[in-house]
């Protein structure tokens, strides 16, 4: 849910304000530049985007199933249901990469029920991460999923807006949050030095 809707006529100005708060010639500005430029892909082929998202999930060994997640889970601990928007599927791939090895085998990655989960009670019973740790992982999955969209030639700018990354555009706090999230993804090895997503999985356990 977008906290502050951005009218199409205001998008260019908003993007410029966001960029103005980022360090010049830094990783954040390079990554943001690719996100902003993805708006040129808005008229692309959604069916092709979906196929690319399913193919990436399969490449990671996520066992795609052509069903809606509402019948059970998006991720049931062994397979991903693919009757979702391409951005949603790539978000699930990001969660798969980010989950600790123990939680990767749990419904909804042990984070509790997601917005498309059908078996809410079972997902919540499998929850192993909460509070700030869960929030941090959700933030990283959000940005990593967007970066996968960009990497696959899809308009990640839409999810960037919908997931409120443009909230507070031009403020130092918004820029710092973006930079810190990128750094956490680098610390896990999930993006490279240029901020592009890698095909690796997290190997570290959850703390506590």
PDB file of C-alpha atoms in Angstrom:
ATOM      1  CA  UNK A   1       0.000   0.000   0.000  1.00  0.00           C
ATOM      2  CA  UNK A   2       1.444   3.335  -1.093  1.00  0.00           C
ATOM      3  CA  UNK A   3       1.614   5.726   1.850  1.00  0.00           C
ATOM      4  CA  UNK A   4       1.771   8.847  -0.331  1.00  0.00           C
ATOM      5  CA  UNK A   5       0.482   8.310  -3.897  1.00  0.00           C
ATOM      6  CA  UNK A   6       2.581   9.956  -6.610  1.00  0.00           C
ATOM      7  CA  UNK A   7       0.731  11.334  -9.614  1.00  0.00           C
ATOM      8  CA  UNK A   8       2.294  10.437 -12.993  1.00  0.00           C
ATOM      9  CA  UNK A   9       2.950  14.136 -13.598  1.00  0.00           C
ATOM     10  CA  UNK A  10       4.943  14.312 -10.354  1.00  0.00           C
ATOM     11  CA  UNK A  11       7.096  11.211 -10.866  1.00  0.00           C
ATOM     12  CA  UNK A  12       9.988  12.880 -12.679  1.00  0.00           C
ATOM     13  CA  UNK A  13      10.312  15.583 -10.039  1.00  0.00           C
ATOM     14  CA  UNK A  14      10.081  12.997  -7.249  1.00  0.00           C
ATOM     15  CA  UNK A  15      12.816  10.868  -8.812  1.00  0.00           C
ATOM     16  CA  UNK A  16      15.032  13.931  -9.189  1.00  0.00           C
ATOM     17  CA  UNK A  17      14.535  14.856  -5.523  1.00  0.00           C
ATOM     18  CA  UNK A  18      15.349  11.322  -4.431  1.00  0.00           C
ATOM     19  CA  UNK A  19      18.521  11.262  -6.509  1.00  0.00           C
ATOM     20  CA  UNK A  20      19.619  14.662  -5.205  1.00  0.00           C
ATOM     21  CA  UNK A  21      20.030  13.225  -1.689  1.00  0.00           C
ATOM     22  CA  UNK A  22      22.235  10.326  -2.839  1.00  0.00           C
ATOM     23  CA  UNK A  23      26.021  10.563  -2.819  1.00  0.00           C
ATOM     24  CA  UNK A  24      27.461  11.496  -6.183  1.00  0.00           C
ATOM     25  CA  UNK A  25      29.264   8.679  -8.003  1.00  0.00           C
ATOM     26  CA  UNK A  26      28.316   6.241  -5.236  1.00  0.00           C
ATOM     27  CA  UNK A  27      26.746   2.792  -5.421  1.00  0.00           C
ATOM     28  CA  UNK A  28      23.391   4.145  -4.299  1.00  0.00           C
ATOM     29  CA  UNK A  29      23.189   6.610  -7.185  1.00  0.00           C
ATOM     30  CA  UNK A  30      24.196   3.984  -9.761  1.00  0.00           C
ATOM     31  CA  UNK A  31      21.594   1.527  -8.512  1.00  0.00           C
ATOM     32  CA  UNK A  32      18.909   4.171  -8.245  1.00  0.00           C
ATOM     33  CA  UNK A  33      19.723   5.304 -11.775  1.00  0.00           C
ATOM     34  CA  UNK A  34      18.933   1.821 -13.079  1.00  0.00           C
ATOM     35  CA  UNK A  35      15.711   1.690 -11.066  1.00  0.00           C
ATOM     36  CA  UNK A  36      14.586   5.086 -12.363  1.00  0.00           C
ATOM     37  CA  UNK A  37      15.500   4.162 -15.939  1.00  0.00           C
ATOM     38  CA  UNK A  38      13.321   1.044 -15.741  1.00  0.00           C
ATOM     39  CA  UNK A  39      10.240   3.190 -16.334  1.00  0.00           C
ATOM     40  CA  UNK A  40      11.081   2.856 -20.051  1.00  0.00           C
ATOM     41  CA  UNK A  41      10.056  -0.819 -19.760  1.00  0.00           C
ATOM     42  CA  UNK A  42       6.500  -0.050 -18.648  1.00  0.00           C
ATOM     43  CA  UNK A  43       5.026  -1.014 -22.023  1.00  0.00           C
ATOM     44  CA  UNK A  44       6.712  -4.412 -22.082  1.00  0.00           C
ATOM     45  CA  UNK A  45       5.221  -7.901 -22.401  1.00  0.00           C
ATOM     46  CA  UNK A  46       3.827  -8.966 -19.009  1.00  0.00           C
ATOM     47  CA  UNK A  47       3.581 -12.593 -20.124  1.00  0.00           C
ATOM     48  CA  UNK A  48       7.279 -12.584 -21.013  1.00  0.00           C
ATOM     49  CA  UNK A  49       8.097 -10.984 -17.641  1.00  0.00           C
ATOM     50  CA  UNK A  50       6.152 -13.728 -15.894  1.00  0.00           C
ATOM     51  CA  UNK A  51       7.969 -16.420 -17.842  1.00  0.00           C
ATOM     52  CA  UNK A  52      11.321 -14.925 -16.899  1.00  0.00           C
ATOM     53  CA  UNK A  53      10.334 -14.807 -13.218  1.00  0.00           C
ATOM     54  CA  UNK A  54       9.230 -18.459 -13.266  1.00  0.00           C
ATOM     55  CA  UNK A  55      12.462 -19.434 -15.022  1.00  0.00           C
ATOM     56  CA  UNK A  56      14.546 -17.676 -12.365  1.00  0.00           C
ATOM     57  CA  UNK A  57      12.637 -19.425  -9.578  1.00  0.00           C
ATOM     58  CA  UNK A  58      13.278 -22.742 -11.304  1.00  0.00           C
ATOM     59  CA  UNK A  59      16.964 -21.888 -11.665  1.00  0.00           C
ATOM     60  CA  UNK A  60      17.155 -21.520  -7.889  1.00  0.00           C
ATOM     61  CA  UNK A  61      15.466 -24.914  -7.466  1.00  0.00           C
ATOM     62  CA  UNK A  62      12.222 -23.506  -6.082  1.00  0.00           C
ATOM     63  CA  UNK A  63      10.014 -26.052  -7.943  1.00  0.00           C
ATOM     64  CA  UNK A  64       7.395 -23.779  -9.603  1.00  0.00           C
ATOM     65  CA  UNK A  65       3.764 -24.947  -9.386  1.00  0.00           C
ATOM     66  CA  UNK A  66       1.164 -23.278 -11.687  1.00  0.00           C
ATOM     67  CA  UNK A  67      -1.347 -22.538  -8.937  1.00  0.00           C
ATOM     68  CA  UNK A  68      -2.443 -19.388  -7.085  1.00  0.00           C
ATOM     69  CA  UNK A  69      -0.833 -18.945  -3.671  1.00  0.00           C
ATOM     70  CA  UNK A  70      -4.272 -18.535  -2.113  1.00  0.00           C
ATOM     71  CA  UNK A  71      -4.756 -22.324  -2.236  1.00  0.00           C
ATOM     72  CA  UNK A  72      -2.024 -22.684   0.410  1.00  0.00           C
ATOM     73  CA  UNK A  73       1.174 -20.600   0.375  1.00  0.00           C
ATOM     74  CA  UNK A  74       3.304 -18.684  -2.096  1.00  0.00           C
ATOM     75  CA  UNK A  75       6.235 -20.751  -0.801  1.00  0.00           C
ATOM     76  CA  UNK A  76       5.338 -23.978   0.995  1.00  0.00           C
ATOM     77  CA  UNK A  77       8.842 -24.935   2.039  1.00  0.00           C
ATOM     78  CA  UNK A  78       9.596 -26.875  -1.117  1.00  0.00           C
ATOM     79  CA  UNK A  79       7.776 -25.244  -4.022  1.00  0.00           C
ATOM     80  CA  UNK A  80       6.601 -21.815  -5.157  1.00  0.00           C
ATOM     81  CA  UNK A  81       3.157 -21.163  -6.614  1.00  0.00           C
ATOM     82  CA  UNK A  82       3.445 -19.039  -9.706  1.00  0.00           C
ATOM     83  CA  UNK A  83       0.002 -17.601 -10.455  1.00  0.00           C
ATOM     84  CA  UNK A  84       1.068 -14.180  -9.184  1.00  0.00           C
ATOM     85  CA  UNK A  85       2.375 -11.011 -10.777  1.00  0.00           C
ATOM     86  CA  UNK A  86       5.991 -11.184 -12.001  1.00  0.00           C
ATOM     87  CA  UNK A  87       7.123  -8.736  -9.302  1.00  0.00           C
ATOM     88  CA  UNK A  88       5.547 -10.926  -6.608  1.00  0.00           C
ATOM     89  CA  UNK A  89       7.360 -14.008  -7.901  1.00  0.00           C
ATOM     90  CA  UNK A  90      10.688 -12.179  -7.935  1.00  0.00           C
ATOM     91  CA  UNK A  91       9.992 -11.012  -4.391  1.00  0.00           C
ATOM     92  CA  UNK A  92       9.623 -14.692  -3.435  1.00  0.00           C
ATOM     93  CA  UNK A  93      12.942 -15.478  -5.111  1.00  0.00           C
ATOM     94  CA  UNK A  94      14.515 -12.702  -3.040  1.00  0.00           C
ATOM     95  CA  UNK A  95      13.039 -14.185   0.132  1.00  0.00           C
ATOM     96  CA  UNK A  96      14.418 -17.595  -0.842  1.00  0.00           C
ATOM     97  CA  UNK A  97      17.893 -16.112  -1.160  1.00  0.00           C
ATOM     98  CA  UNK A  98      17.618 -14.180   2.104  1.00  0.00           C
ATOM     99  CA  UNK A  99      16.110 -16.841   4.350  1.00  0.00           C
ATOM    100  CA  UNK A 100      18.423 -18.684   6.688  1.00  0.00           C
ATOM    101  CA  UNK A 101      18.939 -22.348   5.688  1.00  0.00           C
ATOM    102  CA  UNK A 102      16.649 -23.452   8.529  1.00  0.00           C
ATOM    103  CA  UNK A 103      13.785 -21.171   7.494  1.00  0.00           C
ATOM    104  CA  UNK A 104      14.109 -21.891   3.785  1.00  0.00           C
ATOM    105  CA  UNK A 105      12.246 -25.166   4.371  1.00  0.00           C
ATOM    106  CA  UNK A 106       9.325 -23.484   6.184  1.00  0.00           C
ATOM    107  CA  UNK A 107       6.076 -22.108   4.708  1.00  0.00           C
ATOM    108  CA  UNK A 108       6.449 -18.411   3.861  1.00  0.00           C
ATOM    109  CA  UNK A 109      10.094 -18.699   4.963  1.00  0.00           C
ATOM    110  CA  UNK A 110       9.139 -18.704   8.638  1.00  0.00           C
ATOM    111  CA  UNK A 111       8.068 -15.061   8.452  1.00  0.00           C
ATOM    112  CA  UNK A 112       4.367 -15.587   9.056  1.00  0.00           C
ATOM    113  CA  UNK A 113       1.549 -15.327   6.553  1.00  0.00           C
ATOM    114  CA  UNK A 114       2.104 -13.093   3.557  1.00  0.00           C
ATOM    115  CA  UNK A 115      -0.591 -11.028   1.798  1.00  0.00           C
ATOM    116  CA  UNK A 116      -1.395 -13.830  -0.693  1.00  0.00           C
ATOM    117  CA  UNK A 117      -1.219 -16.760   1.751  1.00  0.00           C
ATOM    118  CA  UNK A 118      -4.304 -18.983   1.862  1.00  0.00           C
ATOM    119  CA  UNK A 119      -3.393 -21.130   4.880  1.00  0.00           C
ATOM    120  CA  UNK A 120      -2.799 -18.213   7.223  1.00  0.00           C
ATOM    121  CA  UNK A 121      -2.935 -20.182  10.473  1.00  0.00           C
ATOM    122  CA  UNK A 122      -0.325 -22.703   9.303  1.00  0.00           C
ATOM    123  CA  UNK A 123       1.970 -19.948   8.040  1.00  0.00           C
ATOM    124  CA  UNK A 124       1.723 -18.050  11.299  1.00  0.00           C
ATOM    125  CA  UNK A 125       2.351 -21.238  13.302  1.00  0.00           C
ATOM    126  CA  UNK A 126       5.591 -21.723  11.327  1.00  0.00           C
ATOM    127  CA  UNK A 127       6.821 -18.178  12.034  1.00  0.00           C
ATOM    128  CA  UNK A 128      10.353 -18.128  13.440  1.00  0.00           C
ATOM    129  CA  UNK A 129      11.369 -14.517  12.856  1.00  0.00           C
ATOM    130  CA  UNK A 130       9.605 -11.416  14.134  1.00  0.00           C
ATOM    131  CA  UNK A 131      10.159  -7.849  15.264  1.00  0.00           C
ATOM    132  CA  UNK A 132      13.014  -5.837  13.810  1.00  0.00           C
ATOM    133  CA  UNK A 133      14.718  -8.926  12.353  1.00  0.00           C
ATOM    134  CA  UNK A 134      11.620  -9.765  10.304  1.00  0.00           C
ATOM    135  CA  UNK A 135      11.179  -6.144   9.239  1.00  0.00           C
ATOM    136  CA  UNK A 136      14.802  -5.917   8.116  1.00  0.00           C
ATOM    137  CA  UNK A 137      14.512  -9.081   6.044  1.00  0.00           C
ATOM    138  CA  UNK A 138      11.306  -7.829   4.439  1.00  0.00           C
ATOM    139  CA  UNK A 139      13.058  -4.590   3.508  1.00  0.00           C
ATOM    140  CA  UNK A 140      15.984  -6.440   1.956  1.00  0.00           C
ATOM    141  CA  UNK A 141      13.657  -8.797   0.064  1.00  0.00           C
ATOM    142  CA  UNK A 142      11.737  -5.808  -1.254  1.00  0.00           C
ATOM    143  CA  UNK A 143      14.835  -4.154  -2.671  1.00  0.00           C
ATOM    144  CA  UNK A 144      16.428  -7.384  -3.918  1.00  0.00           C
ATOM    145  CA  UNK A 145      13.222  -8.314  -5.740  1.00  0.00           C
ATOM    146  CA  UNK A 146      13.215  -4.891  -7.400  1.00  0.00           C
ATOM    147  CA  UNK A 147      16.831  -5.356  -8.448  1.00  0.00           C
ATOM    148  CA  UNK A 148      15.910  -8.698 -10.024  1.00  0.00           C
ATOM    149  CA  UNK A 149      13.160  -6.930 -11.959  1.00  0.00           C
ATOM    150  CA  UNK A 150      15.706  -4.441 -13.289  1.00  0.00           C
ATOM    151  CA  UNK A 151      18.161  -7.221 -14.127  1.00  0.00           C
ATOM    152  CA  UNK A 152      15.471  -8.993 -16.173  1.00  0.00           C
ATOM    153  CA  UNK A 153      14.481  -5.838 -18.047  1.00  0.00           C
ATOM    154  CA  UNK A 154      11.261  -5.278 -16.119  1.00  0.00           C
ATOM    155  CA  UNK A 155       9.856  -2.010 -14.681  1.00  0.00           C
ATOM    156  CA  UNK A 156      11.070  -2.267 -11.099  1.00  0.00           C
ATOM    157  CA  UNK A 157      10.151   1.390 -10.683  1.00  0.00           C
ATOM    158  CA  UNK A 158       6.546   0.290 -10.052  1.00  0.00           C
ATOM    159  CA  UNK A 159       7.431  -1.860  -7.036  1.00  0.00           C
ATOM    160  CA  UNK A 160       9.835   0.850  -5.888  1.00  0.00           C
ATOM    161  CA  UNK A 161       6.845   3.189  -5.649  1.00  0.00           C
ATOM    162  CA  UNK A 162       4.340   0.639  -4.341  1.00  0.00           C
ATOM    163  CA  UNK A 163       6.683  -0.502  -1.575  1.00  0.00           C
ATOM    164  CA  UNK A 164       7.230   3.101  -0.476  1.00  0.00           C
ATOM    165  CA  UNK A 165      10.912   3.513  -1.289  1.00  0.00           C
ATOM    166  CA  UNK A 166      10.116   6.982  -2.655  1.00  0.00           C
ATOM    167  CA  UNK A 167       8.506   8.085   0.614  1.00  0.00           C
ATOM    168  CA  UNK A 168      10.474  11.083   1.881  1.00  0.00           C
ATOM    169  CA  UNK A 169      12.194  11.634  -1.481  1.00  0.00           C
ATOM    170  CA  UNK A 170      14.953  14.213  -1.130  1.00  0.00           C
ATOM    171  CA  UNK A 171      15.432  13.697   2.600  1.00  0.00           C
ATOM    172  CA  UNK A 172      18.693  12.419   3.990  1.00  0.00           C
ATOM    173  CA  UNK A 173      16.893   9.745   6.004  1.00  0.00           C
ATOM    174  CA  UNK A 174      15.352   8.144   2.922  1.00  0.00           C
ATOM    175  CA  UNK A 175      18.708   8.138   1.153  1.00  0.00           C
ATOM    176  CA  UNK A 176      20.457   6.662   4.200  1.00  0.00           C
ATOM    177  CA  UNK A 177      17.840   3.908   4.485  1.00  0.00           C
ATOM    178  CA  UNK A 178      18.280   2.992   0.818  1.00  0.00           C
ATOM    179  CA  UNK A 179      22.066   2.920   1.206  1.00  0.00           C
ATOM    180  CA  UNK A 180      21.936   0.869   4.400  1.00  0.00           C
ATOM    181  CA  UNK A 181      19.665  -1.720   2.806  1.00  0.00           C
ATOM    182  CA  UNK A 182      21.993  -2.035  -0.169  1.00  0.00           C
ATOM    183  CA  UNK A 183      24.913  -2.505   2.217  1.00  0.00           C
ATOM    184  CA  UNK A 184      23.115  -5.293   4.079  1.00  0.00           C
ATOM    185  CA  UNK A 185      22.499  -7.069   0.776  1.00  0.00           C
ATOM    186  CA  UNK A 186      26.208  -6.725  -0.040  1.00  0.00           C
ATOM    187  CA  UNK A 187      27.129  -8.075   3.378  1.00  0.00           C
ATOM    188  CA  UNK A 188      25.137 -11.224   2.588  1.00  0.00           C
ATOM    189  CA  UNK A 189      26.784 -11.446  -0.839  1.00  0.00           C
ATOM    190  CA  UNK A 190      23.405 -11.118  -2.572  1.00  0.00           C
ATOM    191  CA  UNK A 191      24.430  -8.165  -4.750  1.00  0.00           C
ATOM    192  CA  UNK A 192      27.785  -7.489  -6.352  1.00  0.00           C
ATOM    193  CA  UNK A 193      29.976  -4.392  -6.138  1.00  0.00           C
ATOM    194  CA  UNK A 194      27.828  -2.702  -8.792  1.00  0.00           C
ATOM    195  CA  UNK A 195      24.586  -3.495  -6.963  1.00  0.00           C
ATOM    196  CA  UNK A 196      23.428  -6.241  -9.319  1.00  0.00           C
ATOM    197  CA  UNK A 197      21.768  -9.346  -7.835  1.00  0.00           C
ATOM    198  CA  UNK A 198      23.859 -12.481  -7.511  1.00  0.00           C
ATOM    199  CA  UNK A 199      22.782 -16.102  -7.841  1.00  0.00           C
ATOM    200  CA  UNK A 200      23.806 -17.176  -4.348  1.00  0.00           C
ATOM    201  CA  UNK A 201      21.934 -18.123  -1.194  1.00  0.00           C
ATOM    202  CA  UNK A 202      22.452 -16.975   2.350  1.00  0.00           C
ATOM    203  CA  UNK A 203      24.314 -19.593   4.382  1.00  0.00           C
ATOM    204  CA  UNK A 204      24.319 -17.959   7.838  1.00  0.00           C
ATOM    205  CA  UNK A 205      21.893 -18.952  10.584  1.00  0.00           C
ATOM    206  CA  UNK A 206      19.524 -16.559  12.334  1.00  0.00           C
ATOM    207  CA  UNK A 207      20.875 -14.938  15.472  1.00  0.00           C
ATOM    208  CA  UNK A 208      19.375 -15.873  18.796  1.00  0.00           C
TER     209      UNK A 208
END
